[in-house]
Short mmCIF file of C-alpha atoms in Angstrom, two decimals:
data_model
loop_
_atom_site.label_atom_id
_atom_site.label_comp_id
_atom_site.label_asym_id
_atom_site.label_seq_id
_atom_site.Cartn_x
_atom_site.Cartn_y
_atom_site.Cartn_z
CA MET A 1 22.34 -25.30 8.55
CA THR A 2 19.63 -23.47 7.13
CA GLU A 3 19.92 -20.48 4.66
CA THR A 4 18.53 -17.20 5.60
CA PRO A 5 16.20 -15.79 2.41
CA THR A 6 17.87 -13.08 0.52
CA THR A 7 14.72 -11.03 0.20
CA VAL A 8 11.68 -10.82 2.81
CA ARG A 9 9.12 -12.71 0.99
CA ALA A 10 9.46 -15.93 2.80
CA PHE A 11 8.56 -14.03 5.99
CA TYR A 12 5.13 -12.38 4.54
CA ALA A 13 4.09 -15.06 1.82
CA ASP A 14 0.80 -15.62 3.11
CA GLY A 15 -0.12 -11.66 2.71
CA THR A 16 -0.10 -12.70 -1.27
CA GLN A 17 -3.02 -14.76 -0.43
CA TYR A 18 -4.75 -12.41 1.58
CA ARG A 19 -4.41 -10.38 -0.53
CA SER A 20 -6.20 -11.82 -3.39
CA ARG A 21 -8.38 -12.99 -1.27
CA LEU A 22 -10.08 -9.43 -0.57
CA VAL A 23 -10.02 -8.69 -4.33
CA ASP A 24 -11.67 -12.03 -4.94
CA GLY A 25 -14.86 -10.73 -2.45
CA ILE A 26 -15.09 -7.50 -4.45
CA ARG A 27 -14.81 -8.83 -7.64
CA ASP A 28 -18.47 -9.56 -8.78
CA LEU A 29 -20.39 -7.47 -6.31
CA THR A 30 -23.31 -5.19 -7.58
CA PRO A 31 -23.01 -1.46 -7.25
CA ASP A 32 -25.60 -2.22 -4.23
CA GLN A 33 -23.55 -4.66 -2.74
CA LEU A 34 -20.87 -2.38 -2.67
CA ALA A 35 -23.25 0.32 -1.18
CA LEU A 36 -23.89 -1.83 1.91
CA ARG A 37 -22.81 -0.66 5.68
CA ALA A 38 -23.45 -1.38 8.57
CA GLY A 39 -25.17 1.89 9.70
CA PRO A 40 -25.38 5.30 9.14
CA GLY A 41 -22.02 7.36 9.75
CA HIS A 42 -20.15 3.72 8.90
CA ASP A 43 -18.27 3.38 5.59
CA PRO A 44 -19.74 1.10 2.50
CA ILE A 45 -17.87 -1.57 1.45
CA TRP A 46 -16.59 0.16 -1.48
CA ALA A 47 -14.58 3.11 0.38
CA LEU A 48 -13.56 0.25 2.94
CA ALA A 49 -11.79 -1.89 -0.25
CA ALA A 50 -10.68 1.92 -1.23
CA HIS A 51 -8.94 2.93 1.78
CA CYS A 52 -6.93 -0.60 1.94
CA ALA A 53 -5.54 0.51 -1.36
CA SER A 54 -4.78 4.04 -1.23
CA ALA A 55 -3.20 3.24 2.22
CA ARG A 56 -1.02 0.93 0.68
CA VAL A 57 0.50 3.68 -1.68
CA PHE A 58 0.89 6.34 1.15
CA TRP A 59 2.59 4.50 3.58
CA LEU A 60 4.86 2.80 0.53
CA CYS A 61 5.39 5.20 -1.60
CA GLY A 62 4.65 8.55 0.35
CA ILE A 63 6.50 7.57 3.51
CA LEU A 64 9.08 4.50 2.39
CA GLY A 65 9.84 5.93 -0.72
CA GLU A 66 9.09 3.18 -2.90
CA PRO A 67 8.14 3.40 -6.74
CA GLY A 68 5.35 2.70 -8.33
CA ALA A 69 2.27 5.31 -6.99
CA ASP A 70 2.39 6.45 -10.78
CA THR A 71 0.80 2.94 -11.30
CA THR A 72 -2.25 3.40 -9.27
CA PRO A 73 -5.22 5.75 -8.90
CA PHE A 74 -3.34 7.15 -6.20
CA PRO A 75 -0.40 8.78 -7.81
CA ASP A 76 -0.37 11.74 -5.03
CA ALA A 77 1.43 9.29 -2.44
CA LEU A 78 1.46 11.89 0.56
CA SER A 79 -1.70 13.64 -0.32
CA GLY A 80 -3.70 11.25 2.39
CA PHE A 81 -6.23 11.58 -0.17
CA GLY A 82 -8.24 8.09 -1.40
CA TRP A 83 -11.06 7.49 -2.90
CA GLU A 84 -12.64 6.78 0.17
CA ASP A 85 -12.58 10.63 0.97
CA VAL A 86 -15.30 11.18 -2.02
CA PRO A 87 -18.42 9.48 -1.04
CA ASP A 88 -20.23 10.82 -3.40
CA HIS A 89 -18.72 9.04 -5.97
CA PRO A 90 -18.60 5.05 -5.35
CA ARG A 91 -16.43 3.17 -7.23
CA SER A 92 -16.81 -0.11 -9.11
CA ALA A 93 -15.64 -3.67 -8.39
CA MET A 94 -13.75 -3.13 -11.32
CA GLU A 95 -12.15 0.39 -10.51
CA LEU A 96 -11.58 -1.81 -6.87
CA VAL A 97 -9.89 -4.35 -8.42
CA GLY A 98 -7.45 -2.52 -10.31
CA ALA A 99 -6.71 -0.36 -7.40
CA LEU A 100 -6.12 -3.23 -5.53
CA GLU A 101 -4.41 -5.37 -7.46
CA SER A 102 -2.00 -2.60 -9.16
CA THR A 103 -0.96 -1.40 -4.93
CA GLY A 104 -1.03 -5.47 -4.53
CA ALA A 105 2.00 -5.11 -7.41
CA ILE A 106 3.94 -2.51 -5.05
CA ILE A 107 3.94 -5.02 -2.24
CA GLU A 108 5.17 -7.62 -4.17
CA ARG A 109 7.81 -5.52 -5.48
CA CYS A 110 8.88 -4.81 -1.79
CA LEU A 111 8.65 -8.24 -1.01
CA ASP A 112 10.95 -9.54 -3.55
CA THR A 113 13.41 -6.49 -3.54
CA TRP A 114 13.49 -6.02 0.49
CA THR A 115 16.28 -8.17 2.28
CA VAL A 116 16.11 -8.63 6.24
CA ASP A 117 18.74 -5.91 7.15
CA MET A 118 16.57 -3.63 5.24
CA LEU A 119 13.85 -4.20 7.44
CA GLU A 120 14.88 -2.14 10.48
CA VAL A 121 16.16 1.10 8.30
CA GLU A 122 13.87 4.18 9.68
CA PHE A 123 11.92 6.84 7.89
CA GLU A 124 10.49 9.48 9.18
CA ARG A 125 6.97 10.56 8.92
CA ARG A 126 6.00 14.48 9.63
CA SER A 127 2.62 15.43 10.87
CA GLY A 128 2.89 19.02 11.36
CA ASP A 129 5.25 19.65 14.30
CA ILE A 130 5.12 16.01 14.72
CA SER A 131 7.59 13.62 13.56
CA ARG A 132 7.35 9.49 13.79
CA MET A 133 10.20 7.21 12.62
CA HIS A 134 8.58 3.92 10.53
CA THR A 135 10.64 0.97 9.66
CA ARG A 136 10.26 -1.25 7.32
CA ARG A 137 9.13 -4.44 9.22
CA SER A 138 6.86 -1.73 11.08
CA VAL A 139 5.03 -0.58 7.76
CA LEU A 140 4.50 -4.17 6.07
CA LEU A 141 3.01 -5.33 9.50
CA ARG A 142 0.92 -2.55 9.72
CA ILE A 143 0.06 -2.84 5.73
CA LEU A 144 -0.84 -6.55 6.56
CA SER A 145 -3.15 -5.81 9.69
CA HIS A 146 -5.43 -3.11 7.99
CA ASP A 147 -5.76 -5.11 5.41
CA ALA A 148 -6.80 -7.92 7.24
CA PHE A 149 -8.78 -5.55 9.76
CA HIS A 150 -10.86 -4.11 6.55
CA SER A 151 -10.81 -7.28 5.21
CA GLY A 152 -12.84 -8.45 8.09
CA GLU A 153 -14.97 -5.38 7.92
CA ILE A 154 -16.02 -6.29 4.70
CA SER A 155 -16.74 -9.98 5.46
CA GLN A 156 -18.83 -9.51 8.13
CA LEU A 157 -21.26 -6.77 5.81
CA LEU A 158 -21.15 -9.66 3.54
CA GLY A 159 -22.17 -12.57 5.88
CA ALA A 160 -24.72 -10.34 7.31
CA ASN A 161 -26.25 -9.65 3.66
CA GLY A 162 -26.23 -13.39 2.79
CA LEU A 163 -23.18 -13.02 0.48
CA PRO A 164 -20.00 -15.04 0.89
CA ALA A 165 -17.61 -14.09 3.52
CA ILE A 166 -13.89 -13.66 2.91
CA ASP A 167 -11.94 -16.17 4.50
CA LEU A 168 -8.53 -14.83 4.51
CA TRP A 169 -6.99 -18.40 5.58
CA ALA A 170 -8.73 -20.69 3.54
CA ARG A 171 -6.69 -22.89 1.82
#
């Protein structure tokens, strides 16, 4: 008989690899490369990466009440405001790596401290008169798929411009 893990890390273990691949994909990009975008009205690479980082803080610290927002560039977790909301202030690769790594550390701590029984606990998210309930499970899946979605966008922009694409799954 197999023993149930005490934390949820085993269920989300590949998420660590996916997060590190996004960081590795942007780490050495120049300002011109970070400014690449699909076209007018589309976000540049730097804003897509910044959005991944700030969304992690919003959901984990703002909605679920996890600690750590103060260790990131987004200490006001519920503001809904991130670097991507300031298009005339592009962020450097170093700033983006720092934001992704500091917010990734919050995810890592959650994976190491949350138990299976904690996954279905509900948290309320209010937006005006609208109230929605979210579980830790749904938030982890949201963050994982959100990061993967935007990593794919960044990867396509890189590849379309002759730069190495991001492969989240390569071992």
